[in-house]
Structure formats: C-alpha cells, structure tokens
CSV table of C-alpha atoms in Angstrom, one decimal:
chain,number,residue,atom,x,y,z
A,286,UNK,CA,15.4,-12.2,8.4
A,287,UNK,CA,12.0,-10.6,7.1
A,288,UNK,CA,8.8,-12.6,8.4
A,289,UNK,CA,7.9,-15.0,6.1
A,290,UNK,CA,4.3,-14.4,5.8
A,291,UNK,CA,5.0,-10.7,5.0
A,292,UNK,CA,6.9,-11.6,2.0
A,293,UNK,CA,3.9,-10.5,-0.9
A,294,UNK,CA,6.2,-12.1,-3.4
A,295,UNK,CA,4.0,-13.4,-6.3
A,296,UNK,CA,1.1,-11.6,-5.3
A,297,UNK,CA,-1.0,-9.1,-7.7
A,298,UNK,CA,-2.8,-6.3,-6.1
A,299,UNK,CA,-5.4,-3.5,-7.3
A,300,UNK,CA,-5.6,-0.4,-6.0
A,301,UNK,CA,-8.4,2.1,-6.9
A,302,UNK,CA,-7.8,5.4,-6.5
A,303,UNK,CA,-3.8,4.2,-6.1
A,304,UNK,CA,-2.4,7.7,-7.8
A,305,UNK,CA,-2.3,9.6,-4.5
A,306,UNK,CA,-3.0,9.7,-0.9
A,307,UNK,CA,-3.9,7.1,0.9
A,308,UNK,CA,-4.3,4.9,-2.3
A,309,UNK,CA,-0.5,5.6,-3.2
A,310,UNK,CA,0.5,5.0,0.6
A,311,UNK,CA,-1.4,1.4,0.0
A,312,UNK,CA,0.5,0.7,-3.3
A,313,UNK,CA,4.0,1.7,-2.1
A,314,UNK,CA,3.7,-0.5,0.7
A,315,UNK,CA,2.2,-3.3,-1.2
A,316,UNK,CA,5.2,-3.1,-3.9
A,317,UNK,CA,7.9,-2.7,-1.0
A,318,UNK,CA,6.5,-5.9,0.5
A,319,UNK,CA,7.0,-8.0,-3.1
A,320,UNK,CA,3.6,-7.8,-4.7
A,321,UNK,CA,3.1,-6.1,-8.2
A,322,UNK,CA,0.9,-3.6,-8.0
A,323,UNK,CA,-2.2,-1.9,-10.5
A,324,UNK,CA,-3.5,1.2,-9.7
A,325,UNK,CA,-6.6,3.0,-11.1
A,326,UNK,CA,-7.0,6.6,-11.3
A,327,UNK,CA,-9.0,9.3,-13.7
A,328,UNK,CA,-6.2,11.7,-13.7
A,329,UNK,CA,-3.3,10.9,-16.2
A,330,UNK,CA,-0.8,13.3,-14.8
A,331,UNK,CA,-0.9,11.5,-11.5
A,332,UNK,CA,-1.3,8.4,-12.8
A,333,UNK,CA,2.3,8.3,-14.5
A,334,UNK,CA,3.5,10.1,-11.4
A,335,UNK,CA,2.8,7.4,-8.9
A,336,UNK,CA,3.8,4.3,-11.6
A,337,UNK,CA,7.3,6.3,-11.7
A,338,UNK,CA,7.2,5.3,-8.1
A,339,UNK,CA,6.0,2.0,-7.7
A,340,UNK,CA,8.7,0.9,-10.3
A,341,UNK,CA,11.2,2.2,-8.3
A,342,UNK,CA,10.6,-0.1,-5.9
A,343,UNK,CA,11.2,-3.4,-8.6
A,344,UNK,CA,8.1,-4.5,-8.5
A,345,UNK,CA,5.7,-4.8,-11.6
A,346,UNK,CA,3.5,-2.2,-11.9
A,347,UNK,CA,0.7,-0.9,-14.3
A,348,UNK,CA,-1.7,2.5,-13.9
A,349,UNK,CA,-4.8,2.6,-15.8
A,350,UNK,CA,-7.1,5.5,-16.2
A,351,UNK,CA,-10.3,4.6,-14.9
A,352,UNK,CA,-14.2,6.2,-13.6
A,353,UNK,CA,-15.0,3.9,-11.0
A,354,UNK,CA,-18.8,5.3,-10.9
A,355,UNK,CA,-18.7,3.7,-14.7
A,356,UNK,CA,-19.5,-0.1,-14.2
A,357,UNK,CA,-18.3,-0.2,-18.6
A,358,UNK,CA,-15.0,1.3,-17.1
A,359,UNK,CA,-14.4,-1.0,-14.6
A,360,UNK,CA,-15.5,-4.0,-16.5
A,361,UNK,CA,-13.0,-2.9,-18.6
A,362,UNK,CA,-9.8,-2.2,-16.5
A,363,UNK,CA,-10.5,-5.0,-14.7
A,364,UNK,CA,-10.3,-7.1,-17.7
A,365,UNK,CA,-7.3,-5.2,-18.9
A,366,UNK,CA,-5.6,-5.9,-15.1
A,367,UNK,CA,-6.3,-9.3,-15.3
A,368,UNK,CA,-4.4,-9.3,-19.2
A,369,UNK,CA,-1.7,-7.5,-18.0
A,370,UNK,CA,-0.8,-9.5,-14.9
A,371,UNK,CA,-3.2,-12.7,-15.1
A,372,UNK,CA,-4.5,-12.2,-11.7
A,373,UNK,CA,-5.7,-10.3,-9.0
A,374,UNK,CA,-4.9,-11.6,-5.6
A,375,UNK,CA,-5.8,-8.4,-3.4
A,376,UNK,CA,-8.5,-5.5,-4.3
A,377,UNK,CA,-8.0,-2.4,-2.4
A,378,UNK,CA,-11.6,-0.5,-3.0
A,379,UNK,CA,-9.9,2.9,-2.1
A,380,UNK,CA,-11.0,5.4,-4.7
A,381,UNK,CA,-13.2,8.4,-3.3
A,382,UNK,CA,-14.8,11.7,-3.4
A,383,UNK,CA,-14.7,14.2,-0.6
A,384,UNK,CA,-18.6,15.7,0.1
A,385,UNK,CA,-20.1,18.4,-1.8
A,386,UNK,CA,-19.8,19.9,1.9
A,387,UNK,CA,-23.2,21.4,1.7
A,388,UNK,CA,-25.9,22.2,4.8
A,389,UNK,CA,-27.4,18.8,4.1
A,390,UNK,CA,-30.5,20.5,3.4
A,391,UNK,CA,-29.2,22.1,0.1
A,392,UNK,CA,-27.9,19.3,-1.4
A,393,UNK,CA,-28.6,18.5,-4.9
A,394,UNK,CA,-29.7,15.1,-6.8
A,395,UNK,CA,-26.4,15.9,-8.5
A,396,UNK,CA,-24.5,16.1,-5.2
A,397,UNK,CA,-25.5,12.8,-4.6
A,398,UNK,CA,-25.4,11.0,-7.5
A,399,UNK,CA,-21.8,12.4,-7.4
A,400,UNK,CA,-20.4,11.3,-3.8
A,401,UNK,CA,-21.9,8.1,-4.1
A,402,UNK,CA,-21.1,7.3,-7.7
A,403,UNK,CA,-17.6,7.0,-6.5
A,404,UNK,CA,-17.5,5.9,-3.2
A,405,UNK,CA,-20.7,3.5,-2.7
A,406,UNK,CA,-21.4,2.4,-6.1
A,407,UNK,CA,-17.7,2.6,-7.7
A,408,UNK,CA,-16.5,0.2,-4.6
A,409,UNK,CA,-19.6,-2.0,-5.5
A,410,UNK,CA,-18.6,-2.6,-8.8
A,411,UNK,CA,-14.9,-2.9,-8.4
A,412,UNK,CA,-15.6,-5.3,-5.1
A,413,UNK,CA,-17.6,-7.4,-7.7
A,414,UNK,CA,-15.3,-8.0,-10.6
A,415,UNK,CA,-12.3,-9.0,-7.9
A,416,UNK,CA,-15.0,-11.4,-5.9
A,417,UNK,CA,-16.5,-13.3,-9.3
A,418,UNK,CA,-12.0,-13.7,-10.2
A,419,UNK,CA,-11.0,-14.8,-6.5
A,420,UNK,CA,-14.3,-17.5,-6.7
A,421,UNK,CA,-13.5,-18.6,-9.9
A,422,UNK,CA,-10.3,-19.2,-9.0
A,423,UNK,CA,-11.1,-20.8,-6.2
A,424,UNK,CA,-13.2,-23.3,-8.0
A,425,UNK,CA,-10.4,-23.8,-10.2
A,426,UNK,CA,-8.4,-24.7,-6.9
A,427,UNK,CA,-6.6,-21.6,-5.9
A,428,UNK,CA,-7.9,-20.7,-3.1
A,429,UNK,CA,-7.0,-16.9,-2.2
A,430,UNK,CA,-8.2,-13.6,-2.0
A,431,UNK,CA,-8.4,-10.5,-0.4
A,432,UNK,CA,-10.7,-7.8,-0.4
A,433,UNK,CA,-10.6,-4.1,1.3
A,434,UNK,CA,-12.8,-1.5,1.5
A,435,UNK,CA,-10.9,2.2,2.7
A,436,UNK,CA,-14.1,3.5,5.0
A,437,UNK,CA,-13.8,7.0,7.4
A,438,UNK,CA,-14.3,7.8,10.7
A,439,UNK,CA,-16.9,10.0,9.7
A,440,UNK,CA,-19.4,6.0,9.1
A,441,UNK,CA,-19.4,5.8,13.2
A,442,UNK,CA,-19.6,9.7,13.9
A,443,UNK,CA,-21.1,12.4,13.2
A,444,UNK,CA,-20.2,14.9,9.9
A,445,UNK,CA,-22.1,17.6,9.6
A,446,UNK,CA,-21.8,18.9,6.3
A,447,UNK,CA,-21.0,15.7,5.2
A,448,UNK,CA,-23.8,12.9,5.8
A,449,UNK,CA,-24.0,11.8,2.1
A,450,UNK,CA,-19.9,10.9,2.6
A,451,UNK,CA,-20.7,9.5,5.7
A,452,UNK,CA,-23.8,7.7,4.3
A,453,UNK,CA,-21.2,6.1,1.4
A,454,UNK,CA,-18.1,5.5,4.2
A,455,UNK,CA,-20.7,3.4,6.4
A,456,UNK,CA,-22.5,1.4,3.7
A,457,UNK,CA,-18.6,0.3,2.7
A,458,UNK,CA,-19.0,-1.1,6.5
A,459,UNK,CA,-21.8,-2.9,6.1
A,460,UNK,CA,-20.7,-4.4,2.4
A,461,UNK,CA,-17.7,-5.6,3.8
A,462,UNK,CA,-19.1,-7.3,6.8
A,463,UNK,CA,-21.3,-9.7,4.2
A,464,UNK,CA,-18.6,-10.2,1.8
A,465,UNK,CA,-16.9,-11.5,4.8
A,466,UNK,CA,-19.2,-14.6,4.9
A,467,UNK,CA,-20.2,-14.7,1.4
A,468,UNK,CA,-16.9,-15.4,0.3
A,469,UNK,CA,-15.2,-17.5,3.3
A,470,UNK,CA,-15.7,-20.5,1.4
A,471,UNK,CA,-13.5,-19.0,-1.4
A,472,UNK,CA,-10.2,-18.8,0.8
A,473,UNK,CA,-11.2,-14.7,0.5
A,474,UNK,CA,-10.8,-12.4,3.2
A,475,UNK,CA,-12.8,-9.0,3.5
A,476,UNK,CA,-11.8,-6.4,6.1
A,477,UNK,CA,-11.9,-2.3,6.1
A,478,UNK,CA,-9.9,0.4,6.8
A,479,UNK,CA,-11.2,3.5,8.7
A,480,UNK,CA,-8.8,6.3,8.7
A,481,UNK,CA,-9.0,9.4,11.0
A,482,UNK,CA,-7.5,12.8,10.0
A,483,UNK,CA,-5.1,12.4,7.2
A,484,UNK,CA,-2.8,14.7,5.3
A,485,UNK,CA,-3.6,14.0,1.6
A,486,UNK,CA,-5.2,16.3,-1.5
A,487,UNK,CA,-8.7,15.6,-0.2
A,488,UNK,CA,-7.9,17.2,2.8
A,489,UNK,CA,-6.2,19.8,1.6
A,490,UNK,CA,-8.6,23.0,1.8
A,491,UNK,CA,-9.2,21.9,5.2
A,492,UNK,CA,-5.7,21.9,6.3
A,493,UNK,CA,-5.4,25.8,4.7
A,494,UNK,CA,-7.0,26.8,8.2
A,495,UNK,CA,-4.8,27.0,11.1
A,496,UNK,CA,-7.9,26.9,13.5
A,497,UNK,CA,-9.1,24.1,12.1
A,498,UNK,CA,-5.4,22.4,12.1
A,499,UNK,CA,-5.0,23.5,16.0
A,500,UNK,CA,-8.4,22.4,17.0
A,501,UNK,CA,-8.0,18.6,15.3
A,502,UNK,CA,-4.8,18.1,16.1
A,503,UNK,CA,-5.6,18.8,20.0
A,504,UNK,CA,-7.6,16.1,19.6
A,505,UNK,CA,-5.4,13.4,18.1
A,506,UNK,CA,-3.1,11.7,21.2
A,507,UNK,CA,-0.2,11.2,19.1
A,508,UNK,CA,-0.6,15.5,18.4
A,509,UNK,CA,-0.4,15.1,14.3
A,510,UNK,CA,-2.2,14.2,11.5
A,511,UNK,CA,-1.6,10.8,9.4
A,512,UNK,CA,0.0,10.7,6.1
A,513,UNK,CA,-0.6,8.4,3.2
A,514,UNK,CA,2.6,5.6,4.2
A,515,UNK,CA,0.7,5.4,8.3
A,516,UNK,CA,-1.4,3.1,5.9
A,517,UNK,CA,1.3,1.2,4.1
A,518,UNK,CA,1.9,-1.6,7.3
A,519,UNK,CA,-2.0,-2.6,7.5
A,520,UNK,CA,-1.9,-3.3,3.8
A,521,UNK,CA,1.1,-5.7,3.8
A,522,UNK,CA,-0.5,-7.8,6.8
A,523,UNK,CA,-4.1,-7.8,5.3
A,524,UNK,CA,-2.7,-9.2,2.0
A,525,UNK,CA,-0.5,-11.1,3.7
A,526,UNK,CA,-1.0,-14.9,4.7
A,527,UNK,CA,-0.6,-14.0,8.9
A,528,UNK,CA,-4.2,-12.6,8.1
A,529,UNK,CA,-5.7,-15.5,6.4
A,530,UNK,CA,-8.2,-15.5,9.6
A,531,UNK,CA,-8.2,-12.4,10.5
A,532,UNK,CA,-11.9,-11.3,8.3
A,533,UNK,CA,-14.5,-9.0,9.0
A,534,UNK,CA,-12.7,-6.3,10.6
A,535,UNK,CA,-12.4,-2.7,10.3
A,536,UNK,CA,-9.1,-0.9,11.5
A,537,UNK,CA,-8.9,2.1,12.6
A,538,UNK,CA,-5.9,4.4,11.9
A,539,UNK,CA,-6.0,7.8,13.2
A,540,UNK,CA,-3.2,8.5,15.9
A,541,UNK,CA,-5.9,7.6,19.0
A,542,UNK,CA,-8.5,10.4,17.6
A,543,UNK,CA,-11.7,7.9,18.4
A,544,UNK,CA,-10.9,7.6,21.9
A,545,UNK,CA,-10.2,11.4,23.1
C-alpha cells in the first residue's frame, strides 16, 4: 500500500519552465503521484511535447506559453491556471536561463537584464501571484500551500563565468528563506532545490566536451551526472502533507558533488 501522505490526489500544481529538464522531471513526478499538473514554457513545440506526457500519466494537465520576465504574462497565465483548474496548491518557480558565460568583466546591461529577467525577477513574480492565491485561500479557510524555488550549486560556490547566474540562483535562496516566515501563518511551505550537475538542454554544450565530462564526473561520488526524474521524489514529498513542517530548506541533489 502506497504512503498515504504521498498520495497528491486532488492537488494542483504549477510548474514554470515544466516543458523540459528539470521542470519536466518535476511535473512527471508530480502527475505520477495524483496531482494535475500546469506547466509554463515559451516554446510551443515543447510545450505540446511534454503535455503529451503528463496526460499519459491520467492526470489533468494544461501547458501554457508564457515569459516569465513579463510580470503582464504571468498575471495572465496565472489567471488562466487558476480558470482552468480553480486552484493552485503547489508553485514550482523552476524556469531559467543558463549565463551569458561571459569574463564577468564583459558583460553587457543586456546580459543582465537577460539572466535575471528569467531567473530572479520571473521567480519573483510567479512566487507572488501563487502566495496572494494560497493566502487568500487561507483566509477563506483552506489552509495549504507550497512554494519552491529550483536554485544551483553555483548560489554557495564559486562560477566563474557565471556570477550573474550565480547572483540570480542565490537571491532565489534568500527569497525563499523569508517566504518561509512570511507565509507560515497561511498553512504555506517554502523550501528550494539546489541541483548539482545535471543532464538537461541547458547543459547541453557543456556536456559536448569529453574533458569537461571526465573532469565533473570525477568529482561526483555516485560517478554520473543527474537527469531530470533524480528530481521527481523531492517534488512528491515537498507537495506532499509528510512535509507540512518541513520549511525553509534547501535540498541539494547532485550525486554527493558538494562534499568531494
């Protein structure tokens, strides 16, 4: 017999950035475990793609195109979720750029504006709309919520070539810790992820060197890089009633890397 708390049954759950990698790892897990599932992505293509998939699985499921950096769009498809499902019980803030990967010296206003468009601001925004539902709601007497931020290793090391990434991954860290006690009263739970080395389209150009593949994966104790469904067990248990205490964290997943 499954574990009762596990069962997600019920439950909605947005996804930004929920058409690929990690995002999609997230979603599939989410929609496995009971709970229908929205994703948000900019790219159509990938968008139907990964809703082919999360139907599969029985589940309700809806993808909407959306530019988290546009606080218009994500007023919008968060008032389009909501229409669509009539809640949001779980926000995954996932959707991100990779770094202009720049000397740091050489990067543009542009750069910037770019990498933290999507991953500082875009979170910001999307964090907002789910906290003013899951309050509301809460006032209203239904008391739940859960709120996610995916961070990066690269927040508590160094990145060179990177730091405006970084910069973005460890604000995230930071954001999350106060939503934590902002939002305790509302029955809502906010906790980040941190991944390590992981096989996705972001990483992709990276993984196109074998020296850099050798030299990483030395590194990692469990000797191989993550993939998107490593992340699939820490999203059923955050959105999950066995972590309705459990707030304020980050968790790490990255095979061991942070402690070689």
């Amino acid at each position: 017999m499954t574990y009762a708390p596990f069962d997600l049954s019920g439950r909605v759950v947005l996804v930004t950035g929920g058409n690929a990698g990690i995002g999609l790892g997230i979603a599939e897990g989410l929609a496995q475990a009971g709970a229908d599932v929205c994703i948000w992505g900019t790219r159509e293509a990938r968008n139907a793609e990964a809703l082919e998939r999360l139907r599969a699985h029985g589940r309700r499921a809806a993808a909407l195109r959306c530019d988290v950096s546009s606080k218009a769009e994500v007023d919008r498809s968060f008032a389009a979720t909501l229409e669509q499902f009539g809640r949001v019980d779980g926000c995954f803030a996932n959707a991100g750029v990779m770094s202009v990967q720049k000397p740091f010296h050489e990067m543009s206003e542009a750069d910037l504006d770019r990498t933290f468009g999507v991953n500082l601001k875009g979170a910001l925004f999307t964090l907002q709309c789910a906290a003013q539902h899951m309050k509301q709601r809460a006032e209203a007497g239904d008391a739940f919520g859960r709120l996610v931020a995916t961070s990066s290793l690269s927040a508590v090391s160094g990145l060179a070539r990177g730091e405006d990434y970084a910069a973005t991954k460890g604000a995230l860290l930071s954001t999350m810790r106060g939503l934590c006690v902002e939002y305790a009263r509302y029955g809502v739970t906010a906790n980040s992820i941190v991944p390590g080395w992981i096989e996705t389209a972001m990483t992709g150009p990276l993984l196109e060197s074998a020296k850099f593949v050798s030299a990483v994966t030395a590194r990692i104790p469990q000797r191989r890089f993550g993939k998107p469904e490593d992340f699939a067990g820490i999203a059923v248990y955050l959105m999950s009633k066995a972590s309705a205490h459990h707030t304020g964290d980050c968790f790490t997943i990255d095979g061991g890397y942070h402690n070689f």
